[in-house]
Coordinates of C-alpha atoms in Angstrom, one line a residue:
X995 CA -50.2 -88.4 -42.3
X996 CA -51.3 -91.5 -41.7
X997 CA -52.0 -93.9 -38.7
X998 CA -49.0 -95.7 -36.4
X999 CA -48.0 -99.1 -38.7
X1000 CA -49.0 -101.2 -35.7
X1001 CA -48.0 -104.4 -38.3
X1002 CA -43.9 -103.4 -37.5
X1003 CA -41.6 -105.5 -36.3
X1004 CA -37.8 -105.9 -36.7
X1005 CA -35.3 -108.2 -35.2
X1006 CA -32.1 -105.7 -36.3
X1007 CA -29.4 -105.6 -33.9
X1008 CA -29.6 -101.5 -34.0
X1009 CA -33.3 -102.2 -32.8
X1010 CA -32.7 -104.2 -30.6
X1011 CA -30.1 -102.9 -28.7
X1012 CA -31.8 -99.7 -28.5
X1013 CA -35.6 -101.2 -27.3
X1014 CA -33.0 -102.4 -24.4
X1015 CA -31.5 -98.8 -23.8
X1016 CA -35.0 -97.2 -24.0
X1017 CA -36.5 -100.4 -21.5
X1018 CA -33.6 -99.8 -19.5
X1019 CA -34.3 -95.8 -18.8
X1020 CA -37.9 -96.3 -18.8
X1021 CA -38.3 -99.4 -16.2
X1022 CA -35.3 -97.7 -14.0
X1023 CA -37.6 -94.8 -12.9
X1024 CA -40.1 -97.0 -11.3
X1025 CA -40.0 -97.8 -7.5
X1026 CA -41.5 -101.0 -8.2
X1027 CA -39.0 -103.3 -10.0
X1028 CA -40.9 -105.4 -12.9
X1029 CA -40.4 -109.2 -13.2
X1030 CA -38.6 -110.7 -15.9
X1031 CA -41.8 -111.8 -18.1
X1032 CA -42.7 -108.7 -17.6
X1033 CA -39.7 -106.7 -18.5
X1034 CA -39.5 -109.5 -22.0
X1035 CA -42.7 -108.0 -22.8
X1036 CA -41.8 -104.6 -22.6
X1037 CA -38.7 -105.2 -24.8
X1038 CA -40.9 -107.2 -27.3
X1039 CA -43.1 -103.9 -27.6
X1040 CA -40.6 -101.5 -27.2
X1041 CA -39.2 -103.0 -30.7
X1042 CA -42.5 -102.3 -31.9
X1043 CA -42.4 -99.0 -31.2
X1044 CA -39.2 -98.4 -32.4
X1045 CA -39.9 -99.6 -35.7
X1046 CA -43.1 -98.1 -36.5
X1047 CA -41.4 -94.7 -35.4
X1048 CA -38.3 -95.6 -37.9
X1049 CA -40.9 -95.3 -40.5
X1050 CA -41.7 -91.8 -39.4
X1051 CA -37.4 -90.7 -40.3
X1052 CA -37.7 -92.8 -42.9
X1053 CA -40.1 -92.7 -45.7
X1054 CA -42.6 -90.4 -44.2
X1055 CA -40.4 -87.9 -42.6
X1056 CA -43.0 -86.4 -40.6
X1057 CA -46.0 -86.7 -38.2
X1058 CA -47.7 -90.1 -37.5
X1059 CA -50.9 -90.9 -35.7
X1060 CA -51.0 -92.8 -32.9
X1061 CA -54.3 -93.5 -31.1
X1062 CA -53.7 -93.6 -27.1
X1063 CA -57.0 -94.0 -25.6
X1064 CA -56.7 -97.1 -23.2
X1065 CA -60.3 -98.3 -24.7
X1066 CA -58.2 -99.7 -27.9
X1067 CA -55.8 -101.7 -25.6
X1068 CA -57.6 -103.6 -22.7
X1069 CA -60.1 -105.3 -22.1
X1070 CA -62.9 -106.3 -24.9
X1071 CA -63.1 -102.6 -26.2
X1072 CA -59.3 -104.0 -27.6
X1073 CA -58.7 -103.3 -31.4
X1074 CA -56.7 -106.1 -32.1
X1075 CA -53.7 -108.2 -30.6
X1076 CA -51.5 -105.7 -31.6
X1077 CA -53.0 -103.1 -29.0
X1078 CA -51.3 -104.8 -25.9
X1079 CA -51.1 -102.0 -22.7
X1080 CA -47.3 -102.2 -22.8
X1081 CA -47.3 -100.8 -26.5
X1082 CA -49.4 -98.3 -25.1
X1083 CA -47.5 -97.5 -21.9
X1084 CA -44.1 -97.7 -24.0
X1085 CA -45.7 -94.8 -26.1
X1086 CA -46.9 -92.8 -22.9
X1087 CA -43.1 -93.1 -21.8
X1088 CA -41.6 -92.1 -25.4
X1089 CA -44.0 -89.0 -25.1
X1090 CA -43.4 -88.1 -21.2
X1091 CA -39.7 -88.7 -21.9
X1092 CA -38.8 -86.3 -24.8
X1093 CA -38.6 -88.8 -27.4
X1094 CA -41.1 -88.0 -29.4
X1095 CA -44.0 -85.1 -29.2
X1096 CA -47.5 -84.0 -30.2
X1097 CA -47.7 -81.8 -33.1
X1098 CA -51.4 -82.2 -33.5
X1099 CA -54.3 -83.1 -30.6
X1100 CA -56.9 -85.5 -31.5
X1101 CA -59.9 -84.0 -32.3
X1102 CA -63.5 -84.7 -33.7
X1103 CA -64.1 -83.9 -37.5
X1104 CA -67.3 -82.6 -39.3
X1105 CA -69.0 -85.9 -38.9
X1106 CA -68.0 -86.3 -35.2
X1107 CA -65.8 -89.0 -35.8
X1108 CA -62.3 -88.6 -33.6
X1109 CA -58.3 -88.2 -35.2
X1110 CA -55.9 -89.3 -33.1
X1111 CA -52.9 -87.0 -31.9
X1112 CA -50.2 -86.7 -34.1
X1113 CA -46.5 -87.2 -32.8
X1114 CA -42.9 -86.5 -34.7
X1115 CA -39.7 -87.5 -33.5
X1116 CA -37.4 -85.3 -31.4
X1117 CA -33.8 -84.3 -31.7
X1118 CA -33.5 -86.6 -28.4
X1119 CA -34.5 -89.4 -30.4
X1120 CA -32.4 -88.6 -33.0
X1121 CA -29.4 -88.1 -30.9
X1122 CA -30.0 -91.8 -28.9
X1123 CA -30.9 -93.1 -32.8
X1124 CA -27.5 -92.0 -34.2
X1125 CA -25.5 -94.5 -31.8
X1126 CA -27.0 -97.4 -33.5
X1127 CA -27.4 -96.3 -37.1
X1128 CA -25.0 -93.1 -37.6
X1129 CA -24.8 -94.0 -41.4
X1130 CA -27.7 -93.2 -44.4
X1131 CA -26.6 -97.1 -45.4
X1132 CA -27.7 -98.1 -42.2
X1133 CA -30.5 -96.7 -41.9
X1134 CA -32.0 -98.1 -45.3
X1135 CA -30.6 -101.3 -43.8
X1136 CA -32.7 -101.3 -40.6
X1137 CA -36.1 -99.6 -42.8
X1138 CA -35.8 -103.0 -44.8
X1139 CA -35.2 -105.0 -41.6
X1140 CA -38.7 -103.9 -40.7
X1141 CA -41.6 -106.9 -41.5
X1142 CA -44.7 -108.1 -40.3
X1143 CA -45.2 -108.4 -36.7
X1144 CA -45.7 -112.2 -36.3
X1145 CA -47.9 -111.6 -33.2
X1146 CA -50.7 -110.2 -36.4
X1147 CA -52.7 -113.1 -37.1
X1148 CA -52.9 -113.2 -41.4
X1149 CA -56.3 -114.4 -41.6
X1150 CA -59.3 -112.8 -40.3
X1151 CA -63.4 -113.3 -39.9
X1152 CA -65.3 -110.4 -39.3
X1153 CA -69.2 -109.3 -39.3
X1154 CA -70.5 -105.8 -39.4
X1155 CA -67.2 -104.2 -38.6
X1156 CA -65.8 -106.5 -35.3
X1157 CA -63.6 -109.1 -35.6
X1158 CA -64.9 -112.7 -35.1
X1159 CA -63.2 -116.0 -33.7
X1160 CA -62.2 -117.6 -36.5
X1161 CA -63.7 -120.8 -37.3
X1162 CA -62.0 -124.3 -38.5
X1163 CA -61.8 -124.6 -42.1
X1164 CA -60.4 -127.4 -44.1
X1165 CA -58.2 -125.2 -46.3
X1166 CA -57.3 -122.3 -43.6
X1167 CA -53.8 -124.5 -42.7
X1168 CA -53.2 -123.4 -47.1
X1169 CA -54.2 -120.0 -46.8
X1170 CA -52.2 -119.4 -43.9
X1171 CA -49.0 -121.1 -45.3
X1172 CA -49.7 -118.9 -48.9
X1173 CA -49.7 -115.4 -46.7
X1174 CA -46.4 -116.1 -44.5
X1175 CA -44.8 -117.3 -47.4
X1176 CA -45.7 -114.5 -49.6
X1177 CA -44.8 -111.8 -46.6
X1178 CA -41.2 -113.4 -46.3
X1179 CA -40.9 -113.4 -50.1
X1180 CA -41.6 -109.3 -49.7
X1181 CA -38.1 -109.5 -48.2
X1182 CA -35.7 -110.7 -50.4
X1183 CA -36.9 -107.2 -52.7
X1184 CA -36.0 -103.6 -52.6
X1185 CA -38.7 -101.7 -52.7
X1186 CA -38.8 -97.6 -53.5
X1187 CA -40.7 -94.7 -54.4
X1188 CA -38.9 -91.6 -55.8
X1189 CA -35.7 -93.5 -54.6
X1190 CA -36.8 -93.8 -51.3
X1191 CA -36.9 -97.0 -49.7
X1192 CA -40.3 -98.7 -49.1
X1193 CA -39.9 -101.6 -46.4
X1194 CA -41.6 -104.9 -46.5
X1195 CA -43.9 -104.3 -43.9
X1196 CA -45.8 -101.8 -45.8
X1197 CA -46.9 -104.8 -48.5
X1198 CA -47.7 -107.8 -46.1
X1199 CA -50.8 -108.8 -46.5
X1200 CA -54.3 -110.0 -44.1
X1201 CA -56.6 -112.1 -46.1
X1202 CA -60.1 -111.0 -44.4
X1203 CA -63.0 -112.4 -44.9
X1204 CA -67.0 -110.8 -44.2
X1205 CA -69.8 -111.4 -42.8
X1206 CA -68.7 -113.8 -40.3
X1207 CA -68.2 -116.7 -43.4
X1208 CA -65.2 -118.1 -45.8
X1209 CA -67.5 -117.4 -48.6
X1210 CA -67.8 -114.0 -48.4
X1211 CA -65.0 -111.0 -48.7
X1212 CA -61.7 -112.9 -48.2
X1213 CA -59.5 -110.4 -50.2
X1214 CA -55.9 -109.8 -49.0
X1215 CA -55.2 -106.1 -47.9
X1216 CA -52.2 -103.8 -47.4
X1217 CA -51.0 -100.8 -46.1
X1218 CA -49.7 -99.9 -49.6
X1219 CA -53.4 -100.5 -50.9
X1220 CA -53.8 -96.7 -50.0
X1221 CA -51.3 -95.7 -52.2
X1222 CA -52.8 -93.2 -55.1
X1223 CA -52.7 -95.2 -58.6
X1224 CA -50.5 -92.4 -59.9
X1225 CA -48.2 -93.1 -57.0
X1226 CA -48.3 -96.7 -57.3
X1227 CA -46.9 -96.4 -60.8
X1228 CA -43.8 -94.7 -59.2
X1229 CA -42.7 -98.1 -57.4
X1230 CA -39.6 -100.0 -58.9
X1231 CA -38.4 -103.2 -57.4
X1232 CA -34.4 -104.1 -57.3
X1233 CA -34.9 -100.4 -59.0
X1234 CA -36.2 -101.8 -62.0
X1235 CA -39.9 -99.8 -63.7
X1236 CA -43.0 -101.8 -62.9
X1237 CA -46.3 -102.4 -64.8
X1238 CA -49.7 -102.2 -63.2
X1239 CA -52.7 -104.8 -65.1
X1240 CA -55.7 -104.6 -64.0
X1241 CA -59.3 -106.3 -65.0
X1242 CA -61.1 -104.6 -66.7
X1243 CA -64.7 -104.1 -65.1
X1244 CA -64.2 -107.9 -63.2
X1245 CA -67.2 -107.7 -61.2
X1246 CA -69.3 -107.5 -64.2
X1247 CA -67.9 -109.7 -65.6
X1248 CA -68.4 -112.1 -63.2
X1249 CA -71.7 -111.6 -62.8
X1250 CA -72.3 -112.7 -66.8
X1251 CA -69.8 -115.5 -66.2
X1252 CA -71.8 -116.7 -63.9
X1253 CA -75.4 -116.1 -65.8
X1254 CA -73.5 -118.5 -68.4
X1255 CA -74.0 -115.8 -70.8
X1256 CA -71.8 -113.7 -73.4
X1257 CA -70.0 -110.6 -71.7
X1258 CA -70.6 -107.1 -73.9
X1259 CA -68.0 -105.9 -75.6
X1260 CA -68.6 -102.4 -74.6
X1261 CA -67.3 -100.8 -71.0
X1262 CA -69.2 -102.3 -68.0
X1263 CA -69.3 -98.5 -66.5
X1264 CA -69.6 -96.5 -69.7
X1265 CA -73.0 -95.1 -69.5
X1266 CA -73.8 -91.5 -71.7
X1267 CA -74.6 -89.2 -69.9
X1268 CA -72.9 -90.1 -66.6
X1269 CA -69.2 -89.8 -65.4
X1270 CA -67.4 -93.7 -65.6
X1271 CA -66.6 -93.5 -62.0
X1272 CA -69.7 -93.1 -60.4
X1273 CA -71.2 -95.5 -62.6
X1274 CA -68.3 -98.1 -61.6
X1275 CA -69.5 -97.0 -57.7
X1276 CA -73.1 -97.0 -57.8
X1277 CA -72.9 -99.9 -59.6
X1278 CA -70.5 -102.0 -56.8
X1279 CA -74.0 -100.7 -54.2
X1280 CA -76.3 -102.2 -56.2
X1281 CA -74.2 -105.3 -55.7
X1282 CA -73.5 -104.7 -52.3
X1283 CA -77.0 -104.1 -51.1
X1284 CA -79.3 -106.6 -49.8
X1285 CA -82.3 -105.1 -49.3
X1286 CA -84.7 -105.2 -52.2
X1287 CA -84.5 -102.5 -54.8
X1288 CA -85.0 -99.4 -54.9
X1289 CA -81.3 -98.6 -53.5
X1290 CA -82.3 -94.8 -54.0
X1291 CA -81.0 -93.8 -50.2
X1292 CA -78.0 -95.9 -50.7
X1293 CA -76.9 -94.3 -53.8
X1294 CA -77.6 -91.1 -52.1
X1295 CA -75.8 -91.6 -48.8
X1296 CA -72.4 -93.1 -50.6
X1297 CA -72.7 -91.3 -53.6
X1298 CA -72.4 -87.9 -51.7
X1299 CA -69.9 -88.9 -49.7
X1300 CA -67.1 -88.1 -52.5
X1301 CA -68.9 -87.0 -55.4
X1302 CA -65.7 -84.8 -55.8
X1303 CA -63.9 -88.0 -56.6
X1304 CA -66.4 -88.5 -59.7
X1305 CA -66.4 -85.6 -61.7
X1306 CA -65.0 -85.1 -64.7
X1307 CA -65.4 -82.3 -68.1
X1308 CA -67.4 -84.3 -69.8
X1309 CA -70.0 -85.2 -67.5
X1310 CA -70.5 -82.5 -64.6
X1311 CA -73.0 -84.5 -61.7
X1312 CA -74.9 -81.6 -59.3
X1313 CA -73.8 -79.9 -56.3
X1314 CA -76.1 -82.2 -54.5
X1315 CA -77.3 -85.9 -55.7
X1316 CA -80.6 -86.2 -55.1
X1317 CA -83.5 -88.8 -55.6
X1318 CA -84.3 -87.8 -58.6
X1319 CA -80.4 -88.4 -60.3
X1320 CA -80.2 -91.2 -58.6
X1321 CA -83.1 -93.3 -59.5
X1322 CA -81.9 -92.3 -63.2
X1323 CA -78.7 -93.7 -62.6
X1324 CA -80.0 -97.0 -61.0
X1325 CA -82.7 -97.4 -63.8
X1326 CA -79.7 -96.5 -66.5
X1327 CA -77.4 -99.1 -64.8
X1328 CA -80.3 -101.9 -65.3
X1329 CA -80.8 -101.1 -68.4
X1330 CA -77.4 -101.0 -69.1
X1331 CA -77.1 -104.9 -67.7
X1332 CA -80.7 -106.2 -67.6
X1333 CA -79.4 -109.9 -68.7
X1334 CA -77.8 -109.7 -64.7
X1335 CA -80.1 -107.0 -63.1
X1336 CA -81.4 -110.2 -61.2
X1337 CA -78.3 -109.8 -59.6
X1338 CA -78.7 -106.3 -57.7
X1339 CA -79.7 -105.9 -54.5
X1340 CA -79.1 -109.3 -53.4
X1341 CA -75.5 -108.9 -51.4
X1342 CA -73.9 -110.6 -54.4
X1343 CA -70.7 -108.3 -54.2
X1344 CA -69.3 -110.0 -51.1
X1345 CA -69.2 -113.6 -53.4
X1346 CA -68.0 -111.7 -56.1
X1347 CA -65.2 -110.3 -54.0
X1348 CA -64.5 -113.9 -52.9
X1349 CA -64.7 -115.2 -56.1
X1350 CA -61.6 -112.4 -57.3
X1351 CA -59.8 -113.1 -54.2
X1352 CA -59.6 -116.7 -54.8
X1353 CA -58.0 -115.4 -58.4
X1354 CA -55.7 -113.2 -56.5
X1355 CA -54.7 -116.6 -54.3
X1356 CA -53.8 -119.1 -57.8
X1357 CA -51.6 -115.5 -59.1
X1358 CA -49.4 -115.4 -55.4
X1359 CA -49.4 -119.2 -56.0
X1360 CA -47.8 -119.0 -59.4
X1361 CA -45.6 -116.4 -58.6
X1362 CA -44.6 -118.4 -55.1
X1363 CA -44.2 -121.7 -56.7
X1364 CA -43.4 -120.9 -60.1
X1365 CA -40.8 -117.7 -60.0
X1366 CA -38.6 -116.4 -57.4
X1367 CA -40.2 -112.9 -57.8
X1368 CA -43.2 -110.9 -56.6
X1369 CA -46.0 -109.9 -57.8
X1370 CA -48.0 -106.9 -55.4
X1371 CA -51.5 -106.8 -55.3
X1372 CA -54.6 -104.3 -54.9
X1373 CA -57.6 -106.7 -55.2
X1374 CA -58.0 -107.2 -59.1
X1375 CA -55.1 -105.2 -60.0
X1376 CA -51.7 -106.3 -60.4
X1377 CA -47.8 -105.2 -60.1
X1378 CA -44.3 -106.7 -60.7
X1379 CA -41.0 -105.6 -62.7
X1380 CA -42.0 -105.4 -66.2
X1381 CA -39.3 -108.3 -66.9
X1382 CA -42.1 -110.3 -65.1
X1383 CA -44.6 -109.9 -68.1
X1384 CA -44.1 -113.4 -69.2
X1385 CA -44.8 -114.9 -65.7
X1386 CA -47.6 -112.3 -65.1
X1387 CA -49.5 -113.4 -68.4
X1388 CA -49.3 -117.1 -67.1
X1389 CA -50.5 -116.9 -64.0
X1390 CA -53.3 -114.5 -65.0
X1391 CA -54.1 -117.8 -67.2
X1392 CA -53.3 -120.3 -64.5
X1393 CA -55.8 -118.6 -62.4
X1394 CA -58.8 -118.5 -64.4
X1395 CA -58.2 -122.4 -65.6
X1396 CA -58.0 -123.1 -61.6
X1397 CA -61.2 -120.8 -60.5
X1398 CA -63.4 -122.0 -63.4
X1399 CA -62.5 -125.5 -62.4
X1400 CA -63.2 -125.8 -59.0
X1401 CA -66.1 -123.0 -59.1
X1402 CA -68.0 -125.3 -62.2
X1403 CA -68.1 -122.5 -64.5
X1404 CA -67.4 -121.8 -68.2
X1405 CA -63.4 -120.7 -68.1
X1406 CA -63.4 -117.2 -69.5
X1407 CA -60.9 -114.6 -71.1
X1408 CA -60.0 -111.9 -69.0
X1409 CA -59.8 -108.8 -70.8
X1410 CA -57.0 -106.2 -69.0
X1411 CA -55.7 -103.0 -69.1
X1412 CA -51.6 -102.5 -68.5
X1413 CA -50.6 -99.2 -67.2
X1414 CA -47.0 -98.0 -66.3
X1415 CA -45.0 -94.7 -66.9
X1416 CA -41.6 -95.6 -67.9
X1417 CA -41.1 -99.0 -70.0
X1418 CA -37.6 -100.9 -70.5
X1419 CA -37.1 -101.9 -74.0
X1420 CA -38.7 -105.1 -74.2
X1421 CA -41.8 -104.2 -72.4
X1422 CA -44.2 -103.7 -75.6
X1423 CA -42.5 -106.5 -77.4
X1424 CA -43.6 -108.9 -73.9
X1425 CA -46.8 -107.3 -73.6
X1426 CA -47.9 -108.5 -77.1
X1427 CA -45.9 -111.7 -77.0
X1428 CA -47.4 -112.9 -73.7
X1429 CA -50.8 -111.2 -73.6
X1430 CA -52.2 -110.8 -77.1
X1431 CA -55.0 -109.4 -78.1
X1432 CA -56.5 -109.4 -74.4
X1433 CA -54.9 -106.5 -72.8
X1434 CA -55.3 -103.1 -74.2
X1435 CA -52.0 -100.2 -72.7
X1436 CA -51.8 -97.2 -71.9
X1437 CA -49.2 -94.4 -70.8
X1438 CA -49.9 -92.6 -67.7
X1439 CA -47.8 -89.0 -67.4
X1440 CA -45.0 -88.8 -65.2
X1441 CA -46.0 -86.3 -62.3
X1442 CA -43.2 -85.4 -60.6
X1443 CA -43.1 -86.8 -56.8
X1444 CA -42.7 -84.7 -53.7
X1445 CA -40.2 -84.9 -51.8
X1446 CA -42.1 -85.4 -48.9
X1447 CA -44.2 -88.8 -49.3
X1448 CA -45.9 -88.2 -46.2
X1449 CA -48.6 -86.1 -48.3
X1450 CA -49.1 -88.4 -50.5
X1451 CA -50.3 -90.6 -47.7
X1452 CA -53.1 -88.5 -45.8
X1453 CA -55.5 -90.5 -47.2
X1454 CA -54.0 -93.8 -46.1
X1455 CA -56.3 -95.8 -43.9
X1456 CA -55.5 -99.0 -41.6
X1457 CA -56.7 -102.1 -43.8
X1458 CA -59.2 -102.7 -41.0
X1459 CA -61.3 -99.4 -42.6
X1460 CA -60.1 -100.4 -46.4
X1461 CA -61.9 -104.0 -45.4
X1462 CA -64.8 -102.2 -43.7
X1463 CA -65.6 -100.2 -47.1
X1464 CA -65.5 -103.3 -49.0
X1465 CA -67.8 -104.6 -47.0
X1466 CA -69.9 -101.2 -47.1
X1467 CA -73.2 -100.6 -48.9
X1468 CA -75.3 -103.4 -47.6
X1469 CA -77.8 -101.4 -45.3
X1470 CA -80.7 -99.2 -46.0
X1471 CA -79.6 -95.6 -44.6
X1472 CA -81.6 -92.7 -43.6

């Protein structure tokens, strides 16, 4: 399950009118009478409620968490603006009321870290639901209705985890005007997994930038950003397949782009003896880190975290990484790159991810100025309609001519990888047309979706932890 889509808002009628019954019932039980501003602010939150529990019936279909500890919404122990005491009191109420009830207490895991409660909506919701969508029609009509809350601010500074005030900026007034008009582009589309409609809210994006400067971080993240790649591959839009590209090994990359040298022809993250994947992440700590080298307890800490996630049958890793494998690794990785090793341990990675969101920013450009589609994004990976190959290829193009140019580096080839599961008939025809000898593709099997998506979400985290772990690595651990 995952967490309460705080970023939900909807103007519908149908939501509306029933954030007025619901405000109605709840206020009428008080003894003291609230004032109007008062009772507008309920109704505003109220409509926030309402449609982050509509995504509960509708493409989750089961239990959603939703933290109520009044720590999150008052006072300086607040989340974010989105945490305002009347969400949380219109939650209490929905709870207390019947309209929606706990199916799992919050509780601590392993670690000690604390779950939220879990909630699922009753049959009394259902029953007050049905009077303002009774029809399947209308309820895929009010799921799309639901967008970006425009009380979420779409940029953000933060520094070791908190949120920041965010400082002046002579281009922030152009990132700002990118994101809203991207968000109300996400719109105009139908979006759906499995046939099951997706709504917009779940794509909007919050550029957020790290450690407390506009140099640093400033990648654009999603809800949908959870999404498995397998699952990801499932999207259509206007029910048309999509293609996922991808860089291949970017950060790299990079790195040697900015060395001014020559980039290897071989796999940044293929290393004998060692499965890609854990390469590819010990490699982004050496980055990361910015203490001096060794990054021995580093690669230990994070490395153990989800070693799980890095084996594979050609390569088995131990049931416990130690020091030993991991100095092996680190001194394999240097060797591997010793024209950049200069780079490690230096807190590089947060320029680098800069540096790839400032790509991401010329590709929404393209696609915002240049098309009247959309393209969806998950840092240095890509997706749109594969009738969108053509405009893909040019803005991939576009963007490296722009970042080259105003960064004062040598413009570079991107070398990609395309990835989908079903394919209309033009799409290898496009794909060599438009991209050349630059992109390499492959198939990934169909697996059959579950019914319920809701699994396929478990792991889906709020982007404030996906921007938090991109952030990670930088800290000598014990």
């Amino acid at each position: 399950m995952s967490l309460f889509e705080y970023k939900a808002y909807s103007t519908h009628p149908e939501i509306i009118r029933q954030a007025e019954v619901l405000v109605e019932e709840m206020l009428s039980l008080r003894q003291r009478k609230p004032n109007k501003n008062d009772k507008t602010q309920y109704l505003k939150w109220m409509k926030v409620a309402i449609a982050g529990l509509y995504l509960i019936g509708g493409y989750q279909k089961d239990s959603v968490q939703i933290p109520v500890s009044r720590n999150l919404y008052y006072g300086k122990t607040r989340r974010n603006k989105l945490y305002q005491p009347e969400l949380l009191k219109c939650f209490m109420w929905l709870r207390d009321a019947g309209y929606m009830q706990e199916t799992k207490p919050a509780h601590q895991d392993k670690n000690g870290n604390w779950t939220p409660a879990a909630y699922a909506l009753t049959r009394k919701w259902l029953d007050v639901a049905c009077q303002f969508s009774p029809y399947h029609e209308r309820r895929d009509q009010i799921l799309k209705s639901v967008v970006r809350n425009p009380s979420l601010p779409v940029i953000e500074l933060r520094k070791d985890g908190k949120r920041m005030r965010t400082n002046p900026h002579k281009e922030k007034w152009l990132w700002e005007k990118r994101i809203k008009a991207y968000n109300e582009r996400l719109t105009y589309f139908d979006f759906r997994l499995n046939r099951e409609l997706i709504p917009p809210v779940t794509f909007s994006i919050t550029r957020i930038f790290n450690d407390g400067s506009y140099d640093r971080g400033g990648r654009y993240y999603s809800t949908a950003q959870g999404f498995k790649s397998q699952l990801r591959l499932h999207l259509t839009i206007n029910n048309e397949p999509v293609v996922e590209v991808d860089y291949r090994g970017l950060h790299p990359s990079l790195l040697y782009q900015r060395a001014g040298l020559e980039e290897p022809t071989e796999d940044a993250y293929t290393i004998d003896g060692y499965p890609r994947k854990l390469v590819k992440k010990a490699f982004n700590i050496l980055i990361n880190r910015k203490k001096p080298a060794p990054a021995t307890k580093s690669l230990i800490f994070y490395l153990n975290k989800n070693k799980k996630e890095y084996v594979d049958d050609k390569h088995p890793i131990p049931p416990t990484i130690d020091t030993a494998y991991c100095e092996a690794l680190e001194k394999a990785i240097r060797d591997r790159h010793k024209p950049i090793e200069h780079f490690f341990c230096t807190g590089v990675g947060l320029e680098l991810q800069n540096h790839d969101s400032l790509l991401c920013s010329h590709i929404f450009d393209y696609f915002l100025a240049k098309t009247g589609s959309i393209v969806l994004a998950v840092h240095d990976s890509f997706i749109v309609k594969q009738s969108d190959i053509q405009h893909l290829a040019e803005a991939f193009r576009y963007a490296e001519f722009a970042v080259a140019k105003s960064l004062g580096i040598p413009y570079r080839e991107p070398l990609l990888e395309a990835e989908r599961i079903t394919e209309i008939d033009s799409y290898k025809q496009d794909l060599n047309q438009y991209f050349g000898s630059i992109i390499d593709s492959k198939v990934t099997e169909e697996k059959s979706l579950i019914a319920n998506l809701n699994t396929e979400l478990e792991s889906l985290d709020d982007i404030e932890s996906l921007a938090d772990e991109d952030a990670d690595y930088a800290n000598e651990l014990p």
